[in-house]
Tab-separated table of C-alpha atoms (C1' of nucleotides) in Angstrom:
chain	number	residue	atom	x	y	z
A	26	MET	CA	-11.867	-27.140	-14.142
A	27	GLU	CA	-10.490	-29.289	-11.375
A	28	PHE	CA	-7.389	-30.476	-9.542
A	29	LEU	CA	-6.552	-33.278	-7.110
A	30	ILE	CA	-5.428	-33.314	-3.491
A	31	SER	CA	-4.245	-36.592	-1.997
A	32	SER	CA	-6.333	-37.744	0.974
A	33	LYS	CA	-3.152	-38.596	2.896
A	34	HIS	CA	-3.045	-35.137	4.487
A	35	PHE	CA	-6.367	-33.678	3.458
A	36	ASN	CA	-10.048	-34.058	3.826
A	37	PRO	CA	-12.658	-31.328	3.590
A	38	HIS	CA	-14.512	-32.296	6.756
A	39	ASP	CA	-11.478	-31.917	9.043
A	40	THR	CA	-10.421	-28.751	7.270
A	41	PHE	CA	-13.748	-26.925	7.239
A	42	THR	CA	-15.021	-27.914	10.674
A	43	CYS	CA	-11.970	-26.938	12.694
A	44	GLY	CA	-13.261	-23.402	13.084
A	45	GLN	CA	-11.157	-21.403	10.663
A	46	VAL	CA	-13.807	-20.731	8.031
A	47	PHE	CA	-17.529	-20.009	8.122
A	48	ARG	CA	-18.858	-20.073	4.560
A	49	TYR	CA	-18.950	-23.780	3.779
A	50	GLY	CA	-21.472	-26.585	3.705
A	51	THR	CA	-22.349	-29.989	2.295
A	52	ASN	CA	-24.701	-30.950	-0.488
A	53	GLN	CA	-25.222	-34.469	-1.851
A	54	GLY	CA	-21.940	-35.795	-0.496
A	55	ARG	CA	-19.944	-32.823	-1.708
A	56	TYR	CA	-18.450	-30.045	0.347
A	57	TYR	CA	-18.645	-26.523	-0.987
A	58	VAL	CA	-16.835	-23.414	0.143
A	59	PHE	CA	-16.870	-19.714	-0.666
A	60	SER	CA	-13.879	-17.402	-0.436
A	61	MET	CA	-14.391	-13.738	-1.278
A	62	ASP	CA	-16.048	-13.896	-4.731
A	63	LYS	CA	-14.769	-17.396	-5.464
A	64	TYR	CA	-16.276	-20.834	-5.067
A	65	ALA	CA	-15.181	-24.459	-5.047
A	66	GLU	CA	-16.684	-27.916	-4.550
A	67	VAL	CA	-14.794	-30.875	-3.106
A	68	PHE	CA	-15.589	-34.565	-3.387
A	69	GLN	CA	-13.758	-37.857	-3.006
A	70	SER	CA	-12.498	-40.021	-5.821
A	71	GLY	CA	-10.518	-43.059	-4.682
A	72	ASP	CA	-7.493	-41.948	-2.679
A	73	ASP	CA	-7.852	-38.358	-3.782
A	74	PHE	CA	-10.191	-35.460	-3.366
A	75	ILE	CA	-11.197	-33.558	-6.456
A	76	VAL	CA	-11.540	-29.795	-6.189
A	77	GLU	CA	-13.864	-28.408	-8.815
A	78	THR	CA	-13.593	-24.675	-9.419
A	79	SER	CA	-13.238	-22.021	-12.062
A	80	ASP	CA	-10.132	-20.696	-10.308
A	81	VAL	CA	-7.673	-23.550	-9.892
A	82	GLU	CA	-4.651	-21.442	-8.968
A	83	TYR	CA	-6.557	-19.543	-6.307
A	84	PHE	CA	-7.754	-22.708	-4.595
A	85	LYS	CA	-4.418	-24.523	-4.855
A	86	ASN	CA	-3.041	-21.735	-2.730
A	87	TYR	CA	-6.206	-21.563	-0.590
A	88	PHE	CA	-5.867	-25.232	0.360
A	89	ASP	CA	-2.199	-24.713	1.253
A	90	CYS	CA	-1.048	-27.246	-1.338
A	91	GLN	CA	2.601	-26.185	-1.363
A	92	THR	CA	3.078	-26.970	2.344
A	93	ASP	CA	4.544	-30.335	3.356
A	94	TYR	CA	2.162	-31.590	6.037
A	95	GLN	CA	4.161	-34.773	6.598
A	96	GLN	CA	7.092	-32.687	7.814
A	97	ILE	CA	4.869	-30.597	10.080
A	98	LYS	CA	3.288	-33.705	11.573
A	99	ASP	CA	6.692	-35.350	12.071
A	100	ARG	CA	7.828	-32.360	14.110
A	101	LEU	CA	4.605	-32.028	16.104
A	102	ASN	CA	4.358	-35.750	16.824
A	103	LYS	CA	7.365	-35.537	19.128
A	104	ASN	CA	4.828	-34.170	21.587
A	105	LEU	CA	2.580	-36.960	22.870
A	106	VAL	CA	-0.655	-34.979	22.929
A	107	LEU	CA	-0.006	-33.646	19.440
A	108	SER	CA	0.654	-37.152	18.135
A	109	TYR	CA	-2.921	-38.052	19.060
A	110	ALA	CA	-4.255	-34.782	17.710
A	111	THR	CA	-2.551	-35.008	14.308
A	112	GLU	CA	-3.805	-38.577	13.929
A	113	TYR	CA	-7.306	-37.521	14.919
A	114	GLY	CA	-7.453	-34.556	12.567
A	115	SER	CA	-5.111	-35.879	9.909
A	116	GLY	CA	-6.982	-34.126	7.099
A	117	ILE	CA	-6.680	-30.594	8.472
A	118	ARG	CA	-5.202	-27.897	6.259
A	119	ILE	CA	-4.763	-24.294	7.285
A	120	LEU	CA	-6.655	-22.325	4.680
A	121	ARG	CA	-4.971	-19.303	3.159
A	122	GLN	CA	-7.889	-16.940	3.244
A	123	SER	CA	-8.514	-13.383	2.205
A	124	LEU	CA	-7.400	-10.775	4.720
A	125	ILE	CA	-10.565	-8.681	4.557
A	126	GLU	CA	-12.799	-11.694	4.944
A	127	THR	CA	-10.892	-12.961	7.987
A	128	ILE	CA	-10.797	-9.547	9.666
A	129	PHE	CA	-14.562	-9.093	9.620
A	130	SER	CA	-15.478	-12.750	10.096
A	131	PHE	CA	-13.413	-12.970	13.265
A	132	ILE	CA	-14.635	-9.662	14.685
A	133	ILE	CA	-18.098	-11.172	14.344
A	134	SER	CA	-16.894	-14.407	15.936
A	135	ALA	CA	-15.940	-12.816	19.268
A	136	ASN	CA	-17.957	-14.187	22.197
A	137	ASN	CA	-20.350	-15.745	19.724
A	138	ASN	CA	-21.300	-19.236	18.615
A	139	ILE	CA	-20.530	-20.772	15.263
A	140	LYS	CA	-24.124	-21.272	14.180
A	141	ARG	CA	-24.917	-17.633	14.763
A	142	ILE	CA	-21.659	-16.430	13.225
A	143	GLN	CA	-22.495	-18.316	10.042
A	144	GLY	CA	-25.977	-16.811	9.920
A	145	ILE	CA	-24.682	-13.270	10.330
A	146	ILE	CA	-22.002	-13.705	7.672
A	147	GLU	CA	-24.531	-15.161	5.248
A	148	LYS	CA	-26.793	-12.146	5.684
A	149	LEU	CA	-23.776	-9.890	5.296
A	150	CYS	CA	-22.965	-11.446	1.923
A	151	ILE	CA	-26.534	-11.514	0.625
A	152	ARG	CA	-27.259	-7.915	1.538
A	153	LEU	CA	-23.908	-6.244	0.810
A	154	GLY	CA	-21.953	-8.597	-1.436
A	155	SER	CA	-21.985	-8.725	-5.210
A	156	LYS	CA	-23.878	-11.477	-6.968
A	157	THR	CA	-21.792	-14.212	-8.574
A	158	PRO	CA	-22.898	-17.154	-10.755
A	159	TYR	CA	-22.949	-19.442	-7.674
A	160	GLY	CA	-24.049	-17.142	-4.853
A	161	TYR	CA	-23.076	-13.907	-3.148
A	162	ALA	CA	-19.508	-12.738	-2.662
A	163	PHE	CA	-18.139	-11.559	0.650
A	164	PRO	CA	-18.480	-7.759	0.592
A	165	THR	CA	-15.526	-5.632	-0.409
A	166	LEU	CA	-14.066	-3.170	2.086
A	167	LEU	CA	-15.859	-0.341	0.303
A	168	GLN	CA	-19.185	-2.157	0.454
A	169	LEU	CA	-18.626	-2.791	4.170
A	170	ALA	CA	-17.657	0.812	4.885
A	171	ASN	CA	-20.704	2.149	3.062
A	172	ALA	CA	-23.124	0.314	5.358
A	173	ASP	CA	-24.120	2.068	8.567
A	174	LYS	CA	-24.174	0.806	12.112
A	175	GLN	CA	-27.913	0.185	12.004
A	176	PHE	CA	-27.433	-2.238	9.135
A	177	TYR	CA	-25.021	-4.331	11.184
A	178	THR	CA	-27.426	-4.305	14.094
A	179	GLU	CA	-30.251	-5.432	11.812
A	180	ILE	CA	-28.385	-8.502	10.608
A	181	GLY	CA	-27.742	-9.549	14.207
A	182	CYS	CA	-24.234	-8.351	15.000
A	183	GLY	CA	-25.358	-7.081	18.401
A	184	TYR	CA	-22.810	-4.924	20.191
A	185	ARG	CA	-20.253	-5.765	17.507
A	186	ALA	CA	-22.144	-3.597	15.008
A	187	GLY	CA	-20.231	-0.468	15.967
A	188	TYR	CA	-16.882	-2.265	15.889
A	189	ILE	CA	-17.474	-3.514	12.356
A	190	GLN	CA	-18.650	-0.212	11.000
A	191	GLN	CA	-15.805	1.733	12.624
A	192	THR	CA	-13.110	-0.712	11.577
A	193	ALA	CA	-14.369	-0.795	7.987
A	194	ILE	CA	-14.108	2.990	7.744
A	195	GLU	CA	-10.710	3.133	9.397
A	196	LEU	CA	-9.341	0.452	7.082
A	197	LEU	CA	-10.304	2.538	4.054
A	198	ASN	CA	-7.558	4.977	4.995
A	199	TYR	CA	-5.074	2.354	6.086
A	200	ASP	CA	-2.336	0.798	3.982
A	201	ILE	CA	-3.304	-2.794	4.528
A	202	ASN	CA	-0.255	-4.071	2.623
A	203	LYS	CA	1.915	-3.022	5.553
A	204	LEU	CA	0.470	-5.920	7.514
A	205	TYR	CA	2.051	-8.396	5.119
A	206	THR	CA	5.562	-7.040	5.515
A	207	MET	CA	5.675	-6.253	9.237
A	208	SER	CA	6.876	-8.811	11.767
A	209	THR	CA	4.169	-11.019	13.245
A	210	LYS	CA	4.454	-9.192	16.556
A	211	ASP	CA	4.097	-5.750	14.978
A	212	SER	CA	1.230	-6.872	12.745
A	213	LYS	CA	-0.579	-8.110	15.826
A	214	LYS	CA	-0.145	-4.774	17.575
A	215	ALA	CA	-1.353	-2.931	14.491
A	216	LEU	CA	-4.409	-5.135	14.170
A	217	MET	CA	-5.312	-4.647	17.828
A	218	ASN	CA	-5.640	-0.907	17.265
A	219	PHE	CA	-8.873	-1.569	15.412
A	220	LYS	CA	-12.145	-1.847	17.304
A	221	GLY	CA	-13.288	-5.389	17.938
A	222	ILE	CA	-9.851	-6.894	17.456
A	223	GLY	CA	-8.306	-8.185	20.676
A	224	PRO	CA	-5.485	-10.719	21.112
A	225	LYS	CA	-7.500	-13.786	20.088
A	226	VAL	CA	-9.084	-12.265	16.983
A	227	ALA	CA	-5.750	-10.739	15.978
A	228	ASP	CA	-4.100	-14.170	16.192
A	229	CYS	CA	-6.831	-15.669	13.999
A	230	ILE	CA	-6.369	-12.945	11.398
A	231	LEU	CA	-2.604	-13.475	11.474
A	232	LEU	CA	-2.950	-17.217	11.067
A	233	PHE	CA	-5.773	-17.483	8.536
A	234	GLY	CA	-5.533	-14.169	6.707
A	235	LEU	CA	-1.813	-13.446	6.759
A	236	ASN	CA	-0.447	-17.017	6.812
A	237	ARG	CA	1.561	-16.465	9.974
A	238	SER	CA	1.955	-19.925	11.424
A	239	ASP	CA	3.959	-18.413	14.287
A	240	SER	CA	0.776	-17.309	16.003
A	241	PHE	CA	-1.305	-19.270	18.471
A	242	PRO	CA	-4.928	-18.175	18.941
A	243	THR	CA	-5.861	-18.937	22.554
A	244	ASP	CA	-9.597	-19.416	22.898
A	245	THR	CA	-11.789	-21.302	25.354
A	246	TRP	CA	-10.957	-24.652	23.754
A	247	ILE	CA	-7.214	-24.129	23.803
A	248	ARG	CA	-7.525	-23.022	27.399
A	249	LYS	CA	-9.234	-26.334	28.171
A	250	VAL	CA	-6.623	-28.319	26.235
A	251	TYR	CA	-3.856	-26.526	28.050
A	252	HIS	CA	-5.326	-27.088	31.486
A	253	ILE	CA	-6.016	-30.763	30.790
A	254	TYR	CA	-2.836	-31.773	28.980
A	255	PHE	CA	-0.225	-29.190	29.877
A	256	GLU	CA	-0.474	-27.178	33.090
A	257	ALA	CA	-3.245	-25.718	35.183
A	258	GLY	CA	-3.812	-22.191	36.367
A	259	HIS	CA	-2.218	-19.933	33.821
A	260	LYS	CA	-3.494	-16.762	32.217
A	261	ASP	CA	-4.232	-16.533	28.492
A	262	SER	CA	-1.171	-14.465	27.683
A	263	GLU	CA	1.029	-16.999	29.451
A	264	ILE	CA	-0.632	-19.946	27.723
A	265	SER	CA	-0.146	-18.331	24.335
A	266	GLY	CA	3.468	-17.478	25.072
A	267	TYR	CA	4.292	-20.929	26.387
A	268	LEU	CA	2.764	-22.758	23.421
A	269	LEU	CA	4.338	-20.311	20.977
A	270	GLU	CA	7.730	-21.058	22.460
A	271	LEU	CA	7.071	-24.791	22.384
A	272	PHE	CA	5.893	-25.024	18.780
A	273	GLY	CA	7.558	-22.021	17.117
A	274	SER	CA	6.591	-21.634	13.485
A	275	ASP	CA	4.443	-24.776	13.746
A	276	SER	CA	2.224	-23.062	16.344
A	277	GLY	CA	-0.696	-22.348	14.048
A	278	TYR	CA	-0.798	-25.943	12.854
A	279	ALA	CA	-0.542	-27.222	16.426
A	280	GLN	CA	-3.389	-24.943	17.434
A	281	GLN	CA	-5.709	-26.298	14.754
A	282	TYR	CA	-4.933	-29.935	15.568
A	283	LEU	CA	-5.452	-29.345	19.294
A	284	PHE	CA	-8.611	-27.299	18.830
A	285	ASN	CA	-10.101	-29.968	16.603
A	286	TYR	CA	-9.030	-32.793	18.916
A	287	LEU	CA	-10.757	-31.456	21.999
A	288	ARG	CA	-13.806	-29.931	20.351
A	289	GLN	CA	-14.733	-32.974	18.269
A	290	LYS	CA	-14.262	-35.250	21.260
A	291	THR	CA	-16.338	-33.159	23.640
A	292	THR	CA	-19.171	-32.142	21.332
A	293	LYS	CA	-19.954	-35.662	20.089
B	23	DG	C1'	-35.936	-19.750	31.074
B	24	DG	C1'	-31.013	-19.329	31.976
B	25	DA	C1'	-26.491	-20.360	30.462
B	26	DC	C1'	-23.506	-20.432	26.842
B	27	DA	C1'	-20.872	-18.949	22.632
B	28	DG	C1'	-13.589	-19.851	19.409
B	29	DG	C1'	-13.618	-12.215	23.590
B	30	DT	C1'	-13.337	-7.290	23.765
B	31	DG	C1'	-13.596	-2.568	25.552
B	32	DC	C1'	-13.773	0.022	29.338
B	33	DG	C1'	-13.018	1.877	33.758
B	34	DG	C1'	-10.789	1.245	38.184
B	35	DT	C1'	-6.522	-0.070	40.688
C	22	DA	C1'	0.185	-3.561	33.135
C	23	DC	C1'	-3.422	-6.006	35.262
C	24	DC	C1'	-7.868	-7.151	36.899
C	25	DG	C1'	-13.290	-7.370	36.814
C	26	DC	C1'	-17.301	-6.598	34.617
C	27	DA	C1'	-21.040	-5.688	31.076
C	28	DC	C1'	-22.356	-7.015	26.728
C	29	DC	C1'	-26.247	-8.390	21.631
C	30	DT	C1'	-28.694	-12.409	20.658
C	31	DG	C1'	-29.874	-17.190	18.648
C	32	DT	C1'	-29.665	-21.787	20.285
C	33	DC	C1'	-29.823	-25.519	23.426
DNA sequence: GGACAGGTGCGGT
DNA sequence: ACCGCACCTGTC
């Protein structure tokens, strides 16, 4: 089965390469992506992209199809830097991902590079996840909690091995649904009680796993953006607070456009 | 071969 | 609260 997304505010390259997701790739001109135990392929057809998947409803939500990106861009474009960034990454969508997958993916991402993160997550899926018709699923919480620390070391998690193992076990006895109903601020505090989740990782989980667009992950790239285009010499917590105030509930979108803008320009 | 990666935990003020 | 520092390890 398949459905269409207009290319006006979407393309898979912008969306997948702006750092929010790790299990994607290209094959013969098509993009493919995994999410938990689900899978989709994306390819262009005229002015649209076709999403081919066995779970249409899941991926319509995943690709944030009910959000009006024109309105978001109109608001953000009042800021000069953002007007360049939204033009540059016009096809970015914020993916509505699974909470468990974002929690563990972003613990792994801390002080790590994307290539290595992808390798670790792939091994994680192959060795712990269930087999599906198209590949291996991201492990369930139970599968993650049943693996020991040595396993996580073996697949290359380094000093994060203990964080992952501990957090998986603690989450087993935690009512994860609370995170959906709490305020963004309280959810962030709750997330930061788990090992391996600091302010940056918590913001990523809020934005990508809990759909809280009123969070602004401040990483090395955003720090650079801020110091180049906004002001110099501020601490992370101040940067995050300032940008959050500036962009409000559009913060998450602003963050992705800015991240993409600087990273693509400086790594090419 | 050393610095770098989408930071975090920990101990010391 | 707010620093400063050590930290696994593949990749360049």
